[in-house]
mmCIF file of C-alpha atoms in Angstrom:
data_model
loop_
_atom_site.group_PDB
_atom_site.id
_atom_site.type_symbol
_atom_site.label_atom_id
_atom_site.label_comp_id
_atom_site.label_asym_id
_atom_site.label_seq_id
_atom_site.Cartn_x
_atom_site.Cartn_y
_atom_site.Cartn_z
ATOM 1 C CA ASN H 1429 32.738 93.722 202.377
ATOM 2 C CA THR H 1430 32.917 96.995 203.414
ATOM 3 C CA THR H 1431 30.597 100.084 204.193
ATOM 4 C CA GLN H 1432 33.378 102.883 204.285
ATOM 5 C CA VAL H 1433 33.829 105.412 202.160
ATOM 6 C CA ASN H 1434 37.406 105.412 200.000
ATOM 7 C CA ASN H 1435 36.847 108.286 197.778
ATOM 8 C CA PHE H 1436 35.495 111.350 197.195
ATOM 9 C CA GLY H 1437 35.600 114.009 194.579
ATOM 10 C CA GLY H 1438 33.841 117.714 193.820
ATOM 11 C CA ASN H 1439 33.194 119.902 191.222
ATOM 12 C CA VAL H 1440 32.560 123.815 190.966
ATOM 13 C CA GLY H 1441 31.287 125.467 187.877
ATOM 14 C CA PHE H 1442 29.416 128.658 186.376
ATOM 15 C CA SER H 1443 27.072 128.799 183.611
ATOM 16 C CA ASN H 1444 25.920 131.864 181.262
ATOM 17 C CA LYS H 1445 23.389 131.346 178.169
ATOM 18 C CA SER H 1446 21.629 133.488 176.633
ATOM 19 C CA ASP H 1447 20.435 134.560 172.510
ATOM 20 C CA GLY H 1448 22.854 132.044 170.935
ATOM 21 C CA MET H 1449 25.772 132.637 172.930
ATOM 22 C CA GLY H 1450 26.727 130.681 176.578
ATOM 23 C CA TYR H 1451 29.374 129.582 178.260
ATOM 24 C CA ASN H 1452 30.454 126.757 181.239
ATOM 25 C CA LEU H 1453 33.709 127.057 183.295
ATOM 26 C CA GLU H 1454 33.799 124.181 185.659
ATOM 27 C CA ALA H 1455 36.778 122.966 188.350
ATOM 28 C CA GLY H 1456 36.846 119.688 190.049
ATOM 29 C CA TYR H 1457 38.824 117.765 192.832
ATOM 30 C CA LEU H 1458 39.489 113.525 193.092
ATOM 31 C CA ASN H 1459 40.955 112.362 196.124
ATOM 32 C CA ASN H 1460 41.792 109.049 194.610
ATOM 33 C CA PHE H 1461 42.886 109.197 190.560
ATOM 34 C CA ALA H 1462 43.426 105.220 191.076
ATOM 35 C CA ASP H 1463 39.898 104.925 191.492
ATOM 36 C CA VAL H 1464 39.022 105.871 187.976
ATOM 37 C CA GLY H 1465 38.574 102.122 185.851
ATOM 38 C CA TYR H 1466 41.121 103.494 183.350
ATOM 39 C CA VAL H 1467 43.502 104.738 185.721
ATOM 40 C CA ALA H 1468 43.102 101.519 187.302
ATOM 41 C CA SER H 1469 44.258 99.288 184.635
ATOM 42 C CA SER H 1470 47.737 100.544 184.510
ATOM 43 C CA SER H 1471 50.770 98.360 185.065
ATOM 44 C CA GLY H 1472 50.867 97.146 188.286
ATOM 45 C CA ILE H 1473 47.685 97.748 189.819
ATOM 46 C CA THR H 1474 45.499 94.944 190.434
ATOM 47 C CA THR H 1475 42.430 95.325 189.576
ATOM 48 C CA PRO H 1476 38.958 95.562 191.056
ATOM 49 C CA ALA H 1477 41.086 94.769 194.412
ATOM 50 C CA ARG H 1478 43.958 97.305 193.594
ATOM 51 C CA ALA H 1479 46.629 95.221 195.712
ATOM 52 C CA ALA H 1480 49.426 96.455 194.025
ATOM 53 C CA TYR H 1481 48.210 99.954 194.183
ATOM 54 C CA THR H 1482 50.071 101.860 197.313
ATOM 55 C CA ASP H 1483 50.223 105.539 196.387
ATOM 56 C CA LYS H 1484 46.671 107.810 197.135
ATOM 57 C CA VAL H 1485 47.074 110.494 194.504
ATOM 58 C CA GLY H 1486 44.597 112.876 193.881
ATOM 59 C CA ALA H 1487 43.608 115.254 190.920
ATOM 60 C CA VAL H 1488 42.421 117.789 189.591
ATOM 61 C CA SER H 1489 40.473 119.323 186.647
ATOM 62 C CA LEU H 1490 39.368 121.955 184.694
ATOM 63 C CA ASP H 1491 37.084 122.579 182.081
ATOM 64 C CA ALA H 1492 35.630 125.376 179.843
ATOM 65 C CA THR H 1493 32.727 125.258 177.172
ATOM 66 C CA MET H 1494 31.560 128.353 175.111
ATOM 67 C CA LYS H 1495 29.237 128.226 172.256
ATOM 68 C CA VAL H 1496 28.168 131.616 170.125
ATOM 69 C CA GLY H 1497 25.604 130.984 167.389
ATOM 70 C CA MET H 1498 26.154 127.270 165.376
ATOM 71 C CA PHE H 1499 30.335 127.505 166.808
ATOM 72 C CA ASP H 1500 31.718 126.418 170.122
ATOM 73 C CA ALA H 1501 34.970 125.314 171.835
ATOM 74 C CA ASP H 1502 36.140 123.689 174.867
ATOM 75 C CA ALA H 1503 39.439 122.599 176.627
ATOM 76 C CA HIS H 1504 39.475 120.102 179.551
ATOM 77 C CA TRP H 1505 42.585 119.453 181.205
ATOM 78 C CA VAL H 1506 43.182 116.829 183.971
ATOM 79 C CA SER H 1507 46.376 116.221 186.052
ATOM 80 C CA ALA H 1508 47.569 113.753 189.332
ATOM 81 C CA THR H 1509 48.042 116.432 192.167
ATOM 82 C CA SER H 1510 51.708 114.670 193.026
ATOM 83 C CA HIS H 1511 53.903 112.080 191.697
ATOM 84 C CA ASP H 1512 52.711 108.959 191.396
ATOM 85 C CA ASN H 1513 54.819 105.692 192.645
ATOM 86 C CA ASP H 1514 52.731 103.127 191.094
ATOM 87 C CA ILE H 1515 53.065 105.043 188.333
ATOM 88 C CA LYS H 1516 56.310 104.933 185.962
ATOM 89 C CA THR H 1517 57.608 107.470 183.266
ATOM 90 C CA VAL H 1518 60.791 107.406 181.132
ATOM 91 C CA SER H 1519 63.015 110.761 182.499
ATOM 92 C CA SER H 1520 65.630 112.596 180.396
ATOM 93 C CA ASN H 1521 68.308 110.649 180.985
ATOM 94 C CA GLY H 1522 66.548 107.378 180.288
ATOM 95 C CA THR H 1523 65.929 106.266 183.823
ATOM 96 C CA LEU H 1524 62.360 105.461 185.301
ATOM 97 C CA SER H 1525 60.687 107.648 187.503
ATOM 98 C CA ALA H 1526 57.448 108.615 189.584
ATOM 99 C CA ALA H 1527 55.353 109.912 187.138
ATOM 100 C CA ARG H 1528 52.774 113.245 187.274
ATOM 101 C CA PRO H 1529 50.140 112.121 184.536
ATOM 102 C CA GLN H 1530 48.418 115.234 183.077
ATOM 103 C CA ALA H 1531 45.932 115.273 179.662
ATOM 104 C CA LEU H 1532 44.569 118.298 178.126
ATOM 105 C CA VAL H 1533 42.317 118.306 175.015
ATOM 106 C CA ILE H 1534 41.080 121.565 173.139
ATOM 107 C CA GLY H 1535 38.610 121.272 170.408
ATOM 108 C CA GLY H 1536 36.026 123.258 168.324
ATOM 109 C CA GLY H 1537 33.335 122.358 166.257
ATOM 110 C CA MET H 1538 30.154 123.261 164.265
ATOM 111 C CA SER H 1539 26.626 122.321 164.269
ATOM 112 C CA PHE H 1540 23.920 122.757 162.291
ATOM 113 C CA PRO H 1541 20.536 120.946 160.656
ATOM 114 C CA VAL H 1542 20.624 118.400 158.080
ATOM 115 C CA ILE H 1543 17.057 116.958 157.889
ATOM 116 C CA GLY H 1544 15.707 118.242 160.605
ATOM 117 C CA HIS H 1545 17.825 117.212 162.355
ATOM 118 C CA ASN H 1546 20.715 118.176 164.764
ATOM 119 C CA SER H 1547 24.355 117.518 163.240
ATOM 120 C CA ARG H 1548 28.056 118.763 164.771
ATOM 121 C CA LEU H 1549 31.337 118.476 162.876
ATOM 122 C CA GLY H 1550 33.921 118.752 165.548
ATOM 123 C CA VAL H 1551 37.874 118.823 165.978
ATOM 124 C CA ASP H 1552 40.258 118.206 169.055
ATOM 125 C CA TYR H 1553 43.682 118.255 169.592
ATOM 126 C CA GLN H 1554 44.695 115.891 172.379
ATOM 127 C CA HIS H 1555 48.302 116.375 174.779
ATOM 128 C CA SER H 1556 49.348 114.142 177.535
ATOM 129 C CA TRP H 1557 52.477 114.254 179.916
ATOM 130 C CA GLN H 1558 53.737 111.514 182.055
ATOM 131 C CA ALA H 1559 51.407 109.264 180.891
ATOM 132 C CA GLU H 1560 52.713 106.533 178.485
ATOM 133 C CA ASN H 1561 51.838 104.365 181.191
ATOM 134 C CA VAL H 1562 48.275 105.064 182.517
ATOM 135 C CA GLY H 1563 45.674 102.352 181.813
ATOM 136 C CA LEU H 1564 46.258 99.227 179.565
ATOM 137 C CA TYR H 1565 47.865 101.344 176.412
ATOM 138 C CA GLY H 1566 49.317 104.391 177.810
ATOM 139 C CA LEU H 1567 47.950 107.370 176.479
ATOM 140 C CA PRO H 1568 49.517 109.149 173.296
ATOM 141 C CA GLN H 1569 51.366 112.224 174.255
ATOM 142 C CA GLN H 1570 49.328 113.908 171.206
ATOM 143 C CA ARG H 1571 46.826 113.257 168.428
ATOM 144 C CA TYR H 1572 44.273 114.964 166.784
ATOM 145 C CA GLU H 1573 40.559 113.723 166.409
ATOM 146 C CA ALA H 1574 37.890 114.375 164.406
ATOM 147 C CA THR H 1575 34.385 114.131 164.901
ATOM 148 C CA HIS H 1576 30.735 113.995 163.204
ATOM 149 C CA GLY H 1577 27.401 113.666 165.501
ATOM 150 C CA VAL H 1578 23.982 113.224 164.577
ATOM 151 C CA ASP H 1579 20.799 113.445 166.627
ATOM 152 C CA VAL H 1580 18.803 110.482 164.940
ATOM 153 C CA SER H 1581 15.608 111.547 166.863
ATOM 154 C CA LYS H 1582 14.710 113.276 170.122
ATOM 155 C CA ASN H 1583 16.826 111.388 172.866
ATOM 156 C CA VAL H 1584 19.267 109.728 170.449
ATOM 157 C CA ASN H 1585 22.518 110.847 169.280
ATOM 158 C CA GLY H 1586 25.076 108.963 167.106
ATOM 159 C CA SER H 1587 28.593 109.947 166.487
ATOM 160 C CA GLY H 1588 32.115 108.534 164.972
#
């Protein structure tokens, strides 16, 4: 058992909100993205000890959200800071090489009241690069997602 800190990260952001309009901008850094639960479940990595995981690879993220009246938009990007020898990708010539996984989500939505409860309809586009072997099932190269959420009480939200 150890009391040594093996990972660290940081996040800095700026936000502004007034009269039904607002925005939030953030940038983040993680020293070793192998400590992210889904990444740690990638093939060749044993959880929780991660004994087979030999590379220590950082990650960076950029996030932006904005809201104007009942409409909102967001964008989220995350990337490894270098190639990871423990996660492989198929190169253009068909051989396996070290991956530098990245992912992007761009979305928007509309919020409105229904019988006194806040509701939201949203749609997202998600894209990933060199991430087909990240996690147990990999990340799809691209997909669309539609969401609907309802505040069922003051502190409880249901979505699907």
